[in-house]
Amino acid sequence: MSSTLALAAAVTEKTSSPSAPAPVPRIPETLAETGIAESMVEQLILKILYYRNEVLGRDLATALGLKFSAVEGMIEFLKRQHLVQVKKSLGMGNISAVYALSDNGRTVAREYLEANQYCGRVPVPLEQYRNMVLAQKRPESWLTMEMLKEAFGHMVVTPEILTCIGPAVNAGKSFLIYGQPGNGKTFLAEALFKVVSQPIYIPSAIEAQGMIIQVFDPIFHHPVEQEDTGSLLALAKQPTFDQRWIRIHPPFITTGGELDMTLLDLAYNPVAKFYDAPLQMKANNGIYLIDDFGRQRSTPAEILNRWIIPMERGIDFLTFKNGSKVQVPFECFLIFSSNLKPHQLGDEAFLRRIQYKMLLKNPDEAEYCEIFKRFCEKNNLPFDEVLLDRFLQKHYRNTGKKRRRCHPRDILNHAIDLLRFERRPWKLTEEVLDHAFDSCFVNTEDEG
């Protein structure tokens, strides 16, 4: 099958509208349209039957992620080879027959399992995967200020912050958020998940150079529930897209200090003998946040050097156990969040590799008060502007203490804990706020 035909069979036409849904992977009508060698499908059928013993024809096709009509010919071939046998039939054709391995079939299946133990849906060819990732790439100017404001509506952010974030998100380029701890850098990055909300499709696994790479990861990939559960189509459980793919919410993957270089390349399972995709590949068409950047096991230089070509060209090169390399798309929005100052991460040439940078400053007094007010409202606490002004005068203006965006939340949580513990009236007082402040922060004065 030509690459042009394979891609045409895999993906429907994509519109350029910013709100357009993801292109739908078309259901293969034949094994040829899957783009996968028939020998691999044969191996999967025998391995599934080996593990499940007896399987209904319909359930066997479901396990493969294909229509029964697409695999029926292969099953008949395996029957003629005396590898598969029919144990019984429910009288509705081959789809309702119960299949099992013959003794010879079990021997062959064990040989296949020695090669690799992958026993899931039929993989998607790398070319089809690459085409789908690119088709799901957001068009230019997909993001509007209104969308951004809606996503950050639960936060107190200034127009300046939105103006910094917007172009970076819209372009999908790498983005560094830095500043003092406690100002909500991670919280700010996580709010972008509400912006990137259009469901996408990812394959259960892909095939490249005869190797199997598992892409779907239930830790990071969350399937979209069937929306039209009341329709006759849904009740009949008729798939509307290629079931080798899974419709998910765009991934949002976060790694912190545990990140090292091994997580950024193919992970080979020596027992199962197939590969697991690296984190940046699992984050394709989504967001990958590297939190606390600069404190990973690998140095910032090592991490960025690994991603020079991916960030510039949108492609990544992964390495198989035998040393051969495979080219895959790199289409995740890469965000770095750091408490360190930029010069502590690297020099100017080093930092130039990250396209966008934003210093998340300490909140001014108006922002602090608005955060405080919102948290009071969230917890049904009466907001007293005069009381808050006295509190700020005593603990911030007089002492020169720096404000952080997390302070109102932390202080009010401590105040709430005190009110509940001592069964006090549900309102703030100067005494309660003083106690909450003292219990939140370390006293730097010498003891005694």
XYZ file of C-alpha atoms in Angstrom:
448
model
C 0.000 0.000 0.000
C 1.451 3.379 -0.979
C 2.160 5.962 1.703
C -0.344 8.334 0.080
C -3.127 5.755 0.244
C -2.213 4.769 3.790
C -2.458 8.364 4.967
C -5.691 8.966 3.089
C -7.197 5.881 4.694
C -6.074 6.935 8.142
C -7.272 10.520 8.493
C -10.247 12.522 7.364
C -9.853 16.021 5.953
C -8.949 18.590 8.601
C -10.507 22.034 8.731
C -8.513 25.121 9.653
C -11.008 26.570 12.104
C -9.504 27.204 15.562
C -12.434 25.360 17.137
C -12.535 22.517 14.621
C -12.602 19.032 16.164
C -9.679 16.669 15.751
C -9.598 14.742 12.456
C -11.182 11.321 12.841
C -9.101 8.200 12.078
C -11.045 6.290 9.454
C -11.982 2.688 10.139
C -9.904 0.258 8.017
C -12.123 -1.979 5.910
C -9.294 -4.403 5.118
C -6.006 -5.482 6.652
C -4.216 -3.660 3.831
C -5.762 -0.375 4.961
C -4.253 -0.780 8.430
C -0.811 -0.292 6.898
C 0.502 -3.151 9.058
C 2.037 -6.376 7.754
C -0.367 -9.321 7.837
C 2.269 -11.350 9.692
C 2.037 -8.963 12.671
C -1.759 -9.307 12.774
C -1.387 -13.078 12.611
C 0.974 -13.014 15.576
C -1.411 -10.850 17.596
C -4.361 -13.162 16.926
C -2.416 -16.194 18.130
C -1.074 -14.369 21.202
C -4.535 -13.105 22.192
C -5.977 -16.611 21.872
C -3.040 -18.005 23.844
C -3.769 -15.741 26.815
C -7.572 -15.859 26.636
C -8.056 -19.527 25.665
C -11.473 -19.263 24.000
C -12.629 -16.023 22.382
C -15.768 -15.022 20.519
C -15.030 -13.784 16.998
C -16.490 -10.381 17.749
C -14.410 -10.055 20.926
C -11.255 -11.105 19.086
C -11.767 -8.317 16.555
C -12.428 -5.848 19.393
C -9.158 -6.860 21.087
C -7.366 -6.148 17.814
C -9.127 -2.805 17.406
C -10.469 -3.825 13.980
C -13.757 -4.762 12.322
C -14.386 -8.491 12.242
C -14.775 -8.365 8.472
C -11.208 -7.007 8.218
C -9.696 -9.949 10.134
C -12.095 -12.716 9.102
C -9.909 -13.715 6.151
C -6.841 -13.995 8.390
C -8.743 -16.145 10.886
C -9.868 -18.452 8.058
C -6.259 -18.686 6.874
C -5.114 -19.689 10.370
C -7.859 -22.306 10.491
C -6.600 -23.796 7.228
C -3.086 -23.822 8.706
C -4.491 -25.801 11.656
C -3.371 -23.132 14.098
C -6.858 -21.975 15.084
C -9.993 -24.024 15.562
C -13.685 -23.319 16.134
C -14.832 -24.646 19.491
C -18.500 -23.833 18.974
C -20.789 -21.440 17.139
C -23.760 -19.412 18.314
C -25.339 -19.669 14.890
C -24.773 -16.105 13.605
C -21.796 -16.745 11.337
C -18.089 -16.535 12.048
C -18.474 -13.381 14.123
C -20.348 -15.442 16.765
C -18.022 -18.436 16.590
C -15.817 -19.244 19.580
C -12.176 -19.604 18.554
C -9.271 -21.313 20.304
C -5.747 -22.435 19.477
C -4.929 -25.929 18.335
C -1.987 -27.705 19.961
C 0.175 -26.608 17.050
C -1.210 -23.086 17.373
C -0.177 -22.912 21.024
C 3.351 -23.941 20.083
C 3.563 -21.237 17.426
C 2.045 -18.643 19.781
C 4.732 -19.397 22.389
C 7.386 -18.785 19.744
C 5.824 -15.432 18.917
C 5.708 -14.531 22.618
C 9.419 -15.233 22.823
C 9.906 -12.495 20.221
C 7.715 -9.991 22.097
C 4.794 -10.124 24.501
C 2.806 -7.215 23.071
C -0.791 -8.385 23.052
C -2.902 -5.283 22.485
C -4.569 -3.543 19.587
C -2.979 -3.709 16.156
C -0.298 -0.995 16.064
C -0.578 2.045 13.816
C 2.245 2.572 11.276
C 4.626 5.375 12.172
C 3.673 7.269 9.024
C -0.021 7.315 9.976
C 0.875 8.413 13.506
C 3.079 11.216 12.204
C 0.326 12.366 9.861
C -2.291 12.403 12.636
C -0.094 14.393 15.042
C 0.518 17.010 12.355
C -3.177 17.065 11.390
C -4.078 17.735 15.032
C -1.592 20.582 15.293
C -3.426 23.783 16.091
C -3.652 26.292 13.238
C -2.104 29.730 13.385
C -4.011 32.276 15.462
C -6.119 29.586 17.127
C -5.930 31.308 20.524
C -7.825 34.459 21.438
C -7.543 36.751 24.453
C -11.117 35.806 25.390
C -10.181 32.109 25.531
C -7.173 32.940 27.694
C -9.200 35.098 30.073
C -11.753 32.320 30.461
C -9.057 29.759 31.254
C -7.539 32.021 33.912
C -10.859 33.297 35.225
C -10.366 31.483 38.532
C -7.029 33.225 39.063
C -5.960 36.806 39.690
C -3.764 37.628 36.712
C -2.886 40.985 35.225
C -3.295 41.918 31.538
C 0.516 42.033 31.410
C 0.716 38.347 32.346
C -1.882 37.367 29.733
C -0.041 39.371 27.087
C 3.146 37.450 27.893
C 1.467 34.045 27.932
C -0.791 34.448 24.891
C 1.765 34.657 22.050
C 3.796 31.763 23.493
C 0.779 29.461 23.782
C -0.597 30.490 20.393
C 2.752 29.780 18.714
C 3.252 26.557 20.677
C 6.889 27.456 21.262
C 8.978 26.630 24.342
C 8.237 28.843 27.341
C 10.180 29.579 30.548
C 8.277 30.883 33.584
C 10.602 31.934 36.388
C 10.365 33.825 39.650
C 10.200 33.420 43.392
C 8.575 30.297 44.863
C 4.990 30.666 45.965
C 3.858 32.927 43.132
C 1.901 30.258 41.275
C 4.161 29.370 38.349
C 3.011 25.748 38.322
C -0.601 26.762 38.971
C -0.392 29.208 36.081
C 0.967 26.543 33.721
C -1.650 24.009 34.788
C -4.439 26.498 34.006
C -3.426 26.271 30.346
C -4.974 22.811 30.328
C -8.349 24.553 30.122
C -7.248 26.345 26.952
C -6.020 23.206 25.183
C -9.293 21.315 25.625
C -10.262 19.916 22.210
C -10.083 16.084 22.346
C -7.422 14.381 20.257
C -6.655 10.849 19.056
C -3.601 8.815 19.975
C -2.778 5.222 19.022
C -2.534 2.441 21.532
C 0.815 1.576 19.936
C 2.773 2.288 16.778
C 4.996 0.142 14.592
C 8.325 1.442 13.325
C 11.087 -0.611 11.682
C 9.306 -3.761 12.805
C 9.423 -2.618 16.458
C 6.398 -1.894 18.622
C 6.242 1.332 20.642
C 3.441 1.636 23.182
C 2.116 5.199 23.197
C -1.088 5.167 25.244
C -0.399 5.542 28.965
C -3.381 5.535 31.358
C -1.400 7.639 33.825
C -1.250 10.579 31.422
C -3.948 9.853 28.842
C -7.577 10.137 29.895
C -10.162 8.848 27.405
C -13.123 11.051 26.569
C -16.411 9.541 27.685
C -18.974 8.705 25.017
C -21.099 11.840 24.826
C -24.073 10.524 22.861
C -24.878 7.614 25.166
C -28.595 7.710 24.409
C -28.420 7.370 20.631
C -29.174 4.134 18.828
C -25.649 4.232 17.421
C -24.137 4.363 20.913
C -26.445 1.664 22.222
C -25.452 -0.609 19.352
C -21.806 0.108 20.213
C -20.900 0.863 16.623
C -17.470 2.553 16.504
C -17.243 5.801 14.599
C -13.450 5.801 14.227
C -10.536 3.391 13.932
C -10.459 1.598 17.286
C -6.689 1.265 17.204
C -6.834 4.912 18.252
C -8.154 6.288 21.540
C -9.986 9.600 21.848
C -8.510 11.432 24.825
C -8.320 14.819 26.466
C -5.100 16.595 25.389
C -2.334 15.323 27.670
C -0.835 17.503 30.378
C 2.351 15.836 31.596
C 4.429 17.162 34.481
C 7.844 16.051 35.647
C 9.959 17.561 38.388
C 13.226 16.650 40.017
C 12.884 12.998 38.979
C 13.483 13.815 35.299
C 16.661 12.396 33.806
C 17.801 11.650 30.266
C 16.548 8.056 30.290
C 12.951 9.314 30.411
C 13.460 11.224 27.167
C 14.156 8.224 24.955
C 12.525 4.906 24.147
C 12.295 2.614 27.175
C 12.864 -1.021 26.275
C 11.187 -3.663 28.414
C 13.602 -6.631 28.428
C 10.855 -9.011 29.564
C 7.983 -7.917 27.294
C 10.478 -7.043 24.512
C 8.762 -3.949 23.180
C 9.196 -0.222 23.792
C 7.433 2.470 25.790
C 7.286 5.959 24.296
C 9.223 8.758 26.048
C 7.368 11.499 27.911
C 7.624 14.162 25.216
C 6.098 11.754 22.685
C 3.235 10.949 25.059
C 2.699 14.712 25.380
C 2.270 15.286 21.630
C -0.660 17.617 20.851
C -0.683 18.565 24.525
C 1.469 20.242 27.163
C 4.674 19.049 28.809
C 5.619 20.958 31.965
C 9.094 20.558 33.414
C 8.596 21.843 36.921
C 11.361 23.110 39.185
C 13.671 23.318 36.168
C 17.316 23.361 37.161
C 16.940 20.852 39.985
C 16.632 17.679 37.896
C 19.010 14.752 38.056
C 20.211 15.851 34.613
C 21.591 19.374 34.230
C 19.649 22.090 32.370
C 22.305 21.974 29.650
C 21.845 18.235 29.145
C 18.070 18.567 28.915
C 18.101 21.499 26.490
C 20.886 20.032 24.359
C 18.731 16.925 23.994
C 15.907 19.082 22.628
C 17.719 21.560 20.367
C 16.537 19.919 17.133
C 13.048 18.995 18.419
C 12.349 22.563 19.589
C 13.623 24.110 16.362
C 12.338 21.643 13.767
C 9.391 19.884 15.398
C 10.954 16.451 14.997
C 12.644 14.136 17.460
C 15.007 11.219 16.995
C 14.599 8.184 19.233
C 17.003 5.272 19.542
C 16.165 1.568 19.498
C 18.094 -1.015 21.472
C 19.997 -2.047 18.328
C 21.240 1.512 17.840
C 19.003 2.438 14.903
C 17.071 5.694 15.113
C 13.525 6.631 14.262
C 12.148 10.098 13.511
C 8.907 11.054 15.300
C 6.980 14.338 15.521
C 7.636 16.724 18.398
C 4.435 18.727 18.772
C 4.019 19.368 22.487
C 3.952 22.802 24.107
C 7.054 22.691 26.280
C 6.942 24.755 29.484
C 9.825 25.179 31.912
C 9.065 26.466 35.403
C 11.917 27.476 37.676
C 12.565 29.186 41.007
C 16.124 29.885 39.885
C 17.274 33.067 38.177
C 17.896 32.608 34.439
C 21.664 33.150 34.763
C 21.746 30.220 37.199
C 20.331 27.960 34.475
C 22.786 28.912 31.730
C 24.327 31.683 29.668
C 22.585 33.866 27.097
C 23.238 31.501 24.193
C 21.865 28.639 26.264
C 18.691 30.510 27.226
C 18.117 31.631 23.642
C 17.061 28.059 22.858
C 13.928 28.641 24.921
C 11.800 30.888 22.744
C 9.662 32.735 25.321
C 10.482 33.853 28.879
C 8.335 35.447 31.553
C 9.203 36.656 35.032
C 6.232 36.033 37.317
C 6.622 38.898 39.751
C 5.402 39.204 43.301
C 1.811 40.459 43.450
C 1.260 44.105 44.169
C -1.000 45.019 47.073
C -4.126 45.246 44.925
C -3.552 41.744 43.541
C -2.866 40.411 47.027
C -6.130 41.895 48.313
C -8.112 40.480 45.395
C -6.693 36.985 45.977
C -7.502 37.323 49.684
C -11.043 38.443 48.897
C -11.703 35.608 46.452
C -10.491 33.008 48.919
C -12.755 34.449 51.594
C -15.716 34.236 49.223
C -14.833 30.671 48.289
C -14.978 29.682 51.964
C -17.992 31.834 52.878
C -15.872 34.002 55.158
C -17.036 37.634 55.496
C -14.472 39.886 53.847
C -13.428 42.884 55.956
C -11.415 45.383 53.931
C -10.458 47.461 56.997
C -9.261 44.367 58.860
C -7.152 43.297 55.878
C -5.592 46.765 55.615
C -4.510 46.634 59.275
C -3.138 43.129 58.705
C -1.089 44.280 55.708
C 0.232 47.289 57.639
C 1.362 45.153 60.559
C 2.868 42.172 58.753
C 4.000 43.514 55.380
C 4.364 47.290 55.180
C 5.994 47.705 58.589
C 8.302 44.711 58.222
C 9.120 44.875 54.505
C 8.022 41.258 54.029
C 7.641 40.311 50.363
C 4.172 39.344 49.208
C 3.624 36.023 47.432
C 0.517 34.871 45.597
C 0.244 31.803 47.821
C 0.174 33.826 51.065
C -3.556 34.667 51.168
C -4.507 31.040 50.600
C -2.025 29.683 53.141
C -2.856 32.255 55.816
C -6.617 31.833 55.409
C -6.319 28.035 55.476
C -4.563 28.342 58.836
C -7.212 30.786 60.028
C -9.975 28.366 58.996
C -8.235 25.509 60.806
C -8.121 27.608 63.979
C -11.798 28.623 63.711
C -12.842 25.013 63.312
C -10.626 23.678 66.071
C -11.689 26.235 68.668
C -15.335 26.289 67.502
C -15.140 30.048 67.007
C -17.671 32.184 65.100
C -17.159 31.954 61.335
C -15.410 35.279 60.820
C -11.909 36.697 60.784
C -10.453 38.787 63.570
C -7.121 40.471 64.058
C -6.174 37.813 66.614
C -7.067 34.968 64.257
C -5.098 36.471 61.370
C -2.066 37.148 63.572
C -2.094 33.557 64.781
C -2.484 32.262 61.229
C 0.392 34.427 59.997
C 2.716 33.286 62.810
C 1.916 29.621 62.170
C 2.552 29.996 58.434
C 6.045 31.444 58.474
C 9.307 30.602 60.158
C 10.419 33.138 62.770
C 13.918 34.195 61.764
C 14.653 35.868 65.093
C 17.040 34.112 67.432
C 15.368 31.991 70.071
C 15.441 33.181 73.668
